[in-house]
PDB file of C-alpha atoms and ligand atoms in Angstrom:
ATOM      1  CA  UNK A 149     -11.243  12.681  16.132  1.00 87.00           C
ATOM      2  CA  UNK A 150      -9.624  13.886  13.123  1.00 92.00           C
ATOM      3  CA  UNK A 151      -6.749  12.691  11.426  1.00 95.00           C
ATOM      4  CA  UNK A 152      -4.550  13.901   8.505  1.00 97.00           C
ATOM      5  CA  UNK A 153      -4.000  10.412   5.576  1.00 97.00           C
ATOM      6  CA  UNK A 154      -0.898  11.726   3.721  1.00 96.00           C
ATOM      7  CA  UNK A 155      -2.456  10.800   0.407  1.00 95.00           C
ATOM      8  CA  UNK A 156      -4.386  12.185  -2.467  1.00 95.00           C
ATOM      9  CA  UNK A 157      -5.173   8.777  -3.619  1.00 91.00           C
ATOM     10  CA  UNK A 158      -9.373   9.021  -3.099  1.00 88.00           C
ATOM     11  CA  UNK A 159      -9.372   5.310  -3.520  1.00 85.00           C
ATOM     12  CA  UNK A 160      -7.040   4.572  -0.386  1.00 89.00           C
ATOM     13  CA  UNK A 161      -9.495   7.906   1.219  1.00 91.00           C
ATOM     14  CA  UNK A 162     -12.625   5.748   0.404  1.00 88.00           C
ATOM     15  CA  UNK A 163     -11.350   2.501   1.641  1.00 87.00           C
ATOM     16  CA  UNK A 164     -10.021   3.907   4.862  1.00 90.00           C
ATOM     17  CA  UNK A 165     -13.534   6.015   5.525  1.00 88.00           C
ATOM     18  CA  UNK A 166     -15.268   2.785   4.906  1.00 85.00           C
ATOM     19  CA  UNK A 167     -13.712   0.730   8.207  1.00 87.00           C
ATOM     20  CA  UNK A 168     -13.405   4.082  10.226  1.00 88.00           C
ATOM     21  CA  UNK A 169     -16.107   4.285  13.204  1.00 86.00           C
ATOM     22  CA  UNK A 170     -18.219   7.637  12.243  1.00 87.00           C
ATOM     23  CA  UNK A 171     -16.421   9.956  14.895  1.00 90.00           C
ATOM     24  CA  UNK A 172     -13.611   9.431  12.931  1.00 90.00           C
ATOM     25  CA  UNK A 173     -12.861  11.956  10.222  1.00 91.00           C
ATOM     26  CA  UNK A 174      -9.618  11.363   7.779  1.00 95.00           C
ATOM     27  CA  UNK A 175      -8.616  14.457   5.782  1.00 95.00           C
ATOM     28  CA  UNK A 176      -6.234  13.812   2.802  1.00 96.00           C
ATOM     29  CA  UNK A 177      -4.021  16.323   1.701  1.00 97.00           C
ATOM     30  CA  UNK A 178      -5.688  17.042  -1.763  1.00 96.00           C
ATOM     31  CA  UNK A 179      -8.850  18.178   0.862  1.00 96.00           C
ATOM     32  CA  UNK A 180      -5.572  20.334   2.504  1.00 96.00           C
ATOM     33  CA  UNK A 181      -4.633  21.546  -0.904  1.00 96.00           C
ATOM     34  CA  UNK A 182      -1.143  20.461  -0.049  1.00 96.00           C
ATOM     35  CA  UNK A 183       0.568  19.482  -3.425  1.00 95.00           C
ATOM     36  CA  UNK A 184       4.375  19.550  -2.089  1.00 93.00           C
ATOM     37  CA  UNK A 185       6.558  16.523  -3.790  1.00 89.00           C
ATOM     38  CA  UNK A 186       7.106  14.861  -0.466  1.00 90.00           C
ATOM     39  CA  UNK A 187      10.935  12.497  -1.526  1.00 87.00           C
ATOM     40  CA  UNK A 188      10.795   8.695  -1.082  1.00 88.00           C
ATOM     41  CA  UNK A 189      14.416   8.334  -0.271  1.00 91.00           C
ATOM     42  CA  UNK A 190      13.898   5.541   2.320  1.00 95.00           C
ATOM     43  CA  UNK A 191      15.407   2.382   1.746  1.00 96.00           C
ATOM     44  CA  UNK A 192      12.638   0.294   3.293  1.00 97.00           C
ATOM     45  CA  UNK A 193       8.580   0.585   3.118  1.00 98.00           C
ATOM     46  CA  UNK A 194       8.723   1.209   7.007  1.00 98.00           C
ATOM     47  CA  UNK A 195      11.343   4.173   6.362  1.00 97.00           C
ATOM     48  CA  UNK A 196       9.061   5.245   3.337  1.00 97.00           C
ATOM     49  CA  UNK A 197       6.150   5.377   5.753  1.00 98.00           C
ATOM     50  CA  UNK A 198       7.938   7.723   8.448  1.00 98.00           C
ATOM     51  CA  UNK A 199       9.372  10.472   5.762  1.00 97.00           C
ATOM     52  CA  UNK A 200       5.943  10.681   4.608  1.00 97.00           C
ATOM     53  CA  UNK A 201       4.089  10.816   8.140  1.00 98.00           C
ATOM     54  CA  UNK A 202       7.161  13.189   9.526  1.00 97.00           C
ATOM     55  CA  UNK A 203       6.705  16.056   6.837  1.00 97.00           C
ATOM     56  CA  UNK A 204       3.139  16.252   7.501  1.00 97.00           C
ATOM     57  CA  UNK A 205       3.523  16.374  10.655  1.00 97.00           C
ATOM     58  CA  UNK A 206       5.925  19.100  10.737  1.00 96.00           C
ATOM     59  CA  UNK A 207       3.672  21.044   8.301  1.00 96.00           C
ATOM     60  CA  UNK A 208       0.498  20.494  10.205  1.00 97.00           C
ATOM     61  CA  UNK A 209       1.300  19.876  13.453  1.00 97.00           C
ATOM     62  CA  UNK A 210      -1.741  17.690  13.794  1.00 96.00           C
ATOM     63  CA  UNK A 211      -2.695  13.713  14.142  1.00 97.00           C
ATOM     64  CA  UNK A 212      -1.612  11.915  10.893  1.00 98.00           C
ATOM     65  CA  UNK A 213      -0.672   8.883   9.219  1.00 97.00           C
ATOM     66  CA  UNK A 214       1.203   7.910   5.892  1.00 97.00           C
ATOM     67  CA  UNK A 215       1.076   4.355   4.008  1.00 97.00           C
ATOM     68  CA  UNK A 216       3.695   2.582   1.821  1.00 97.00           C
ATOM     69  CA  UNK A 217       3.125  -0.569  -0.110  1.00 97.00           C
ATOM     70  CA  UNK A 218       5.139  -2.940  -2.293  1.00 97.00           C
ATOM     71  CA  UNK A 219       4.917  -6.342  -3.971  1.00 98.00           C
ATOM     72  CA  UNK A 220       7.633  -8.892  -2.235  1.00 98.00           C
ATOM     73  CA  UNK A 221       8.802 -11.836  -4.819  1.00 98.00           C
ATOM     74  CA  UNK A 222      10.175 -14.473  -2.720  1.00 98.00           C
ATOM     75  CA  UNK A 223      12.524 -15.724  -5.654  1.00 98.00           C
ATOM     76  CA  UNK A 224      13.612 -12.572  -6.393  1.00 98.00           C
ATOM     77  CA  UNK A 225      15.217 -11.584  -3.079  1.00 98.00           C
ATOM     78  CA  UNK A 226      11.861  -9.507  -1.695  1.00 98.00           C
ATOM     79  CA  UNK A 227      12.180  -7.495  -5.059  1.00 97.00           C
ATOM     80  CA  UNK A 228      10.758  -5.241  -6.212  1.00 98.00           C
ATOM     81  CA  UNK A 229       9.473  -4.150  -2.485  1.00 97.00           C
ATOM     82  CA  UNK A 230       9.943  -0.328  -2.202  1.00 97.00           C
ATOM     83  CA  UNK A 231      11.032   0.177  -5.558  1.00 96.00           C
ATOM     84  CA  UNK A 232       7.735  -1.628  -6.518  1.00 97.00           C
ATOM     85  CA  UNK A 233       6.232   1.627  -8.330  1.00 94.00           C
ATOM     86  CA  UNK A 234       9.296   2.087 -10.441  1.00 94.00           C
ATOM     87  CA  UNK A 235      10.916  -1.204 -10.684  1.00 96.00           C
ATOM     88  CA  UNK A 236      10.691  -0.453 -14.560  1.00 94.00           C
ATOM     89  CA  UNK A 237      12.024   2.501 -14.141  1.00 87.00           C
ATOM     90  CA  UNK A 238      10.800   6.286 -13.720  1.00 82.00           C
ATOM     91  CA  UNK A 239       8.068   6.407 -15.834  1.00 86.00           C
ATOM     92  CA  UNK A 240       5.855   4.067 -13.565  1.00 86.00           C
ATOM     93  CA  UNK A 241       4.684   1.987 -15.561  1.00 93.00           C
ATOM     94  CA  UNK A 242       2.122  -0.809 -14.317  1.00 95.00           C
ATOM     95  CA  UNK A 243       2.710  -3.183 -17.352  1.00 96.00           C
ATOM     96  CA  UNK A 244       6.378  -2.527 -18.173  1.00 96.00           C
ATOM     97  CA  UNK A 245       6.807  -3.518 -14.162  1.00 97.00           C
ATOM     98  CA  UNK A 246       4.849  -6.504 -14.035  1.00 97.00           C
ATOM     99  CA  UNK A 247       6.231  -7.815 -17.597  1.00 97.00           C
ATOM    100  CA  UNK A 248       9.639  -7.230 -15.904  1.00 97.00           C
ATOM    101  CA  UNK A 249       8.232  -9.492 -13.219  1.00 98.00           C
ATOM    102  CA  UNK A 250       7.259 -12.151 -15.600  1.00 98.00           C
ATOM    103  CA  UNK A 251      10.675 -12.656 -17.437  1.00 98.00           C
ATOM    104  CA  UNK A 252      12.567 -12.511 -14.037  1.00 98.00           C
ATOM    105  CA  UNK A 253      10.598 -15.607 -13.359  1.00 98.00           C
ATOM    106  CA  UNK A 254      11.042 -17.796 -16.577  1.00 96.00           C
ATOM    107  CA  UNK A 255      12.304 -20.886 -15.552  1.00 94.00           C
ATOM    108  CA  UNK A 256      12.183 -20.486 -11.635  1.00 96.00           C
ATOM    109  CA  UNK A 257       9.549 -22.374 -10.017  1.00 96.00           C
ATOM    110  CA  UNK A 258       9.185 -20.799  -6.737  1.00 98.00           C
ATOM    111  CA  UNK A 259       6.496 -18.000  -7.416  1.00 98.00           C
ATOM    112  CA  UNK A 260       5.617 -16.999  -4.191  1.00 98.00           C
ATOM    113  CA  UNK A 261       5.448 -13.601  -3.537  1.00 98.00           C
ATOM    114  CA  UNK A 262       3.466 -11.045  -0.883  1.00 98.00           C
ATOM    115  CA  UNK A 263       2.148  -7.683  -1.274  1.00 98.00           C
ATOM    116  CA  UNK A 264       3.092  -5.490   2.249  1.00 98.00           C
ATOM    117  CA  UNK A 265       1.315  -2.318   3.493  1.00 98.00           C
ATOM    118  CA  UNK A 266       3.311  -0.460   6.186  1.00 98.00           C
ATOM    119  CA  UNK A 267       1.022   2.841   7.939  1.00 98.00           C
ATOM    120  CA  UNK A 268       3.327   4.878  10.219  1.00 98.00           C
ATOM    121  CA  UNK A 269       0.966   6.601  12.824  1.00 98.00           C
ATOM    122  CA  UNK A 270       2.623   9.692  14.438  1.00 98.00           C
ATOM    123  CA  UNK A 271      -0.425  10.195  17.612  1.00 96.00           C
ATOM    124  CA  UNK A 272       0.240  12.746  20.167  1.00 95.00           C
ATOM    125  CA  UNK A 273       3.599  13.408  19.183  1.00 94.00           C
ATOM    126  CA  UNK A 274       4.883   9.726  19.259  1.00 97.00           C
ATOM    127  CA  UNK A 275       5.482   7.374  16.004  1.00 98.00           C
ATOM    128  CA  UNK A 276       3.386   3.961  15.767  1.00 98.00           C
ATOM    129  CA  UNK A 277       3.883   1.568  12.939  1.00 98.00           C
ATOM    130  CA  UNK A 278       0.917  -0.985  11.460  1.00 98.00           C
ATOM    131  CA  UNK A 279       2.018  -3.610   8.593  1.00 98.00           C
ATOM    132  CA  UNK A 280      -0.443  -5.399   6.239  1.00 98.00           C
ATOM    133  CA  UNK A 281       0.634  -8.607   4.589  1.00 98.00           C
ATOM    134  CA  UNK A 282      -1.758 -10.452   1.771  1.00 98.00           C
ATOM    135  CA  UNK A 283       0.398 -14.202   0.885  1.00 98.00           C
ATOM    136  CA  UNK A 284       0.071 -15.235  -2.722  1.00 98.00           C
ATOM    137  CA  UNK A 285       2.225 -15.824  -5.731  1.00 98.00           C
ATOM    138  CA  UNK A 286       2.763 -15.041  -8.943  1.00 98.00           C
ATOM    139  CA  UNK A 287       0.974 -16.163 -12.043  1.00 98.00           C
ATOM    140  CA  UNK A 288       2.316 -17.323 -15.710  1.00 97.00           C
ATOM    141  CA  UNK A 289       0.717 -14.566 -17.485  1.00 97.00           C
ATOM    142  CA  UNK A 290      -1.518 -11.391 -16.767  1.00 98.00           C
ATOM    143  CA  UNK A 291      -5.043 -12.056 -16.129  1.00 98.00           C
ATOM    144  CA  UNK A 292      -7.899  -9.570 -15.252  1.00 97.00           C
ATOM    145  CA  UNK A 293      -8.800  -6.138 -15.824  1.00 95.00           C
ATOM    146  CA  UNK A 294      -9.644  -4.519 -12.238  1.00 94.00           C
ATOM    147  CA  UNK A 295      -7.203  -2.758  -9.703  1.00 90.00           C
ATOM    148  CA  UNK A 296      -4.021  -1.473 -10.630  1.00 92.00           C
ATOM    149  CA  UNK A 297      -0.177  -2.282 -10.619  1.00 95.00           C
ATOM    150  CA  UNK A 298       0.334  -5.678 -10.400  1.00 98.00           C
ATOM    151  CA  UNK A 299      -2.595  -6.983  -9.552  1.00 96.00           C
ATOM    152  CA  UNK A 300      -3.051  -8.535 -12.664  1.00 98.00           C
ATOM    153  CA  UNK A 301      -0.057 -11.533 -11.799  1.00 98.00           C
ATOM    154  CA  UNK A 302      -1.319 -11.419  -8.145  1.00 98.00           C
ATOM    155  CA  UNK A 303      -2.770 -14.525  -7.336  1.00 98.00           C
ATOM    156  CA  UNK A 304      -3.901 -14.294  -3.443  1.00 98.00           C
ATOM    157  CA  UNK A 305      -3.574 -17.289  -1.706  1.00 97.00           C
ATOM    158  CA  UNK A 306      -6.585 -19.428  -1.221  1.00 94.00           C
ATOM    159  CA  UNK A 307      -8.118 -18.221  -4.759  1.00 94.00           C
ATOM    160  CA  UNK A 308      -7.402 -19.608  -7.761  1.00 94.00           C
ATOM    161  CA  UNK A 309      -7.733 -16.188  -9.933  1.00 98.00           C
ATOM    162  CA  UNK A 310      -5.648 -13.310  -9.510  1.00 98.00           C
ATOM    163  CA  UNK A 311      -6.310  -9.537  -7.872  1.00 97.00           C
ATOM    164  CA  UNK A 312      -7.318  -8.205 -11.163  1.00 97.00           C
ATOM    165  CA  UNK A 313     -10.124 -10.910 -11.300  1.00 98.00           C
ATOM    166  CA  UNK A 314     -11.857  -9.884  -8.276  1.00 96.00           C
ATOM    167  CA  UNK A 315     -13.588  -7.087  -7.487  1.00 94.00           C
ATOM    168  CA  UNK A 316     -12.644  -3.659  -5.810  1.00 89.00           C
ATOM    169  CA  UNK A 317     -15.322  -4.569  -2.706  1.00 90.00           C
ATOM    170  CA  UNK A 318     -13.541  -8.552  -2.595  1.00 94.00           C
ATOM    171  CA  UNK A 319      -9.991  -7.167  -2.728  1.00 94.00           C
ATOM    172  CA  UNK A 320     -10.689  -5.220  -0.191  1.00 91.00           C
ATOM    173  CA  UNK A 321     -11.848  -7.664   2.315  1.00 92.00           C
ATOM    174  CA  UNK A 322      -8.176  -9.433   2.186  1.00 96.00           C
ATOM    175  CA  UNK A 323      -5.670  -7.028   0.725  1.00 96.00           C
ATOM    176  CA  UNK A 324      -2.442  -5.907   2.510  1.00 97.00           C
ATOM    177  CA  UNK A 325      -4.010  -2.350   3.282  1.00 95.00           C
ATOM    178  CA  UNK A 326      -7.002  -3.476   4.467  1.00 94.00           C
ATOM    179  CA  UNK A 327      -5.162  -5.178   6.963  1.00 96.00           C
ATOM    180  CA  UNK A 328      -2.634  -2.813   8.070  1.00 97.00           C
ATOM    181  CA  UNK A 329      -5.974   0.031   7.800  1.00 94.00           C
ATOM    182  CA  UNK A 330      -7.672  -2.314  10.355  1.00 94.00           C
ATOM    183  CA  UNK A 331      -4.603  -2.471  13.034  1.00 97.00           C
ATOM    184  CA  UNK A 332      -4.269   1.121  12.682  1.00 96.00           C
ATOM    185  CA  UNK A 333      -7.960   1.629  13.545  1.00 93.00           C
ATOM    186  CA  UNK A 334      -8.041  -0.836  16.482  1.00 94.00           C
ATOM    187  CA  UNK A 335      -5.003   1.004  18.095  1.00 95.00           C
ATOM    188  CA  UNK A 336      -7.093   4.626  17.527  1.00 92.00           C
ATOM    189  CA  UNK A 337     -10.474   2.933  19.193  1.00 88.00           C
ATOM    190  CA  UNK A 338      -8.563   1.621  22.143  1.00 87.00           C
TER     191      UNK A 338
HETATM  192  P1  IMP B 533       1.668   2.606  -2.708  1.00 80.81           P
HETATM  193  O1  IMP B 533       2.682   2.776  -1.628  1.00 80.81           O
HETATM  194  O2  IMP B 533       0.366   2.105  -2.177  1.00 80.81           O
HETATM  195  O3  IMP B 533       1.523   3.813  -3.568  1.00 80.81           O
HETATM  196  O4  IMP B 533       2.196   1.434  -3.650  1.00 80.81           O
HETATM  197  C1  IMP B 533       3.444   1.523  -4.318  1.00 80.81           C
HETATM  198  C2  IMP B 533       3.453   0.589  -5.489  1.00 80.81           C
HETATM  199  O5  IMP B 533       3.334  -0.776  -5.035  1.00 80.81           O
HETATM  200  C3  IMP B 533       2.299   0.777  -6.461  1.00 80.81           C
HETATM  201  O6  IMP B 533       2.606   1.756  -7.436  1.00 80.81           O
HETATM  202  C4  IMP B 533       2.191  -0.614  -7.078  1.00 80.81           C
HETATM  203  O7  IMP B 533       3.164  -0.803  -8.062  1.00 80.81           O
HETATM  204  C5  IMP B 533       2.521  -1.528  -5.901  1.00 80.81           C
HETATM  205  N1  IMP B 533       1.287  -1.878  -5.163  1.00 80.81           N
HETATM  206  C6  IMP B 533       0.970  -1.533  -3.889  1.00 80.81           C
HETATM  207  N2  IMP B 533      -0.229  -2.012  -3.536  1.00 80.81           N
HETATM  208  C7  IMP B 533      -0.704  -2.667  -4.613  1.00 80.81           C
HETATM  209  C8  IMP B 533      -1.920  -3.386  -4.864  1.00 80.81           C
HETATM  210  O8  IMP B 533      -2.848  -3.495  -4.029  1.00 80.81           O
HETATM  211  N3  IMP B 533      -2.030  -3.923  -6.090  1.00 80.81           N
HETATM  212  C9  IMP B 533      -1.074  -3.837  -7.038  1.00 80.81           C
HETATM  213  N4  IMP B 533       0.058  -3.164  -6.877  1.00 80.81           N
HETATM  214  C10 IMP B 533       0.258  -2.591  -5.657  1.00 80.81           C
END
């Protein structure tokens, strides 16, 4: 079966091709040398999700799926959640947005916070929807050097470092992707 992942993150590619049975085959749309801005006007990661699954859909009339992610601070109202890429504004920046974080949270004791994965599915013509959560909070200062946005003040729960300390493979086995990968991959094997 072959499915369209509208992506051209090859990290998100690997980790998806990693938990997909081998008659599987994901094609991203770097491999379709599709390079159109697709607009994240939604208001929620769900909505997000749908825009991005819709437009390739329409495009390619084929099988396809779309993920959105964001990092949910408890204390700060489920900020920065879809806005988590640009929560320091346009430029994107990983450490502007997690220092941002940080001062938001001087003085406030509750730190807990969850990262989200949403996948919408559209399959045969009809829209599915697969959520990830990882539980955590969020740590006094930035510590680690893997991953990427803020992983380095994600502190998973059960673990005493944060995503930054572990590695890509250990991240992985727990993160809010991974989880939301593995519903959407049930639902295609049943
Ligand atoms: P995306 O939807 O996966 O591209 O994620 C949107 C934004 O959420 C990223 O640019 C990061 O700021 C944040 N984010 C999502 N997943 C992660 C993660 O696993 N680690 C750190 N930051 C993440």
């Amino acid at each position: 079966m072959e499915l369209i992942f509208g992506t051209h993150n090859h990290n998100k590619v690997e980790e998806i091709n990693k938990l997909l049975p081998p008659n599987f085959t994901v094609k991203s749309l770097t491999d379709l040398n599709y390079y159109s801005e697709i607009e994240e006007s939604g208001k929620t990661l769900e909505e997000n999700a749908l825009i991005k699954a819709k437009t390739i859909f329409n495009t390619f009339k084929k099988n396809c799926f779309s993920d959105d992610s964001g990092l949910e601070v408890f204390a700060l109202g489920g900020k920065p959640g879809v806005y988590s890429a640009r929560y320091e504004g346009k430029q994107k920046n990983a450490e502007a947005n997690t220092n941002k974080i940080l001062q938001e949270l001087k003085g406030i004791d509750n730190r807990q916070a969850q990262f989200r994965s949403v996948i919408a599915l559209i399959f045969n013509e009809t829209e599915y929807l697969f959520e990830g959560i990882i539980k955590g909070e969020i740590s006094h200062s930035p510590r680690g050097r893997n991953g990427f946005g803020y992983d380095p003040i994600f502190i998973p729960e059960k673990q005493h470092v944060t995503f930054a300390q572990l590695t890509l493979f250990e991240k992985n086995k727990i993160s809010h992707r991974s989880k939301a990968f593995k519903k959407l991959i049930e639902f295609l094997k049943s």
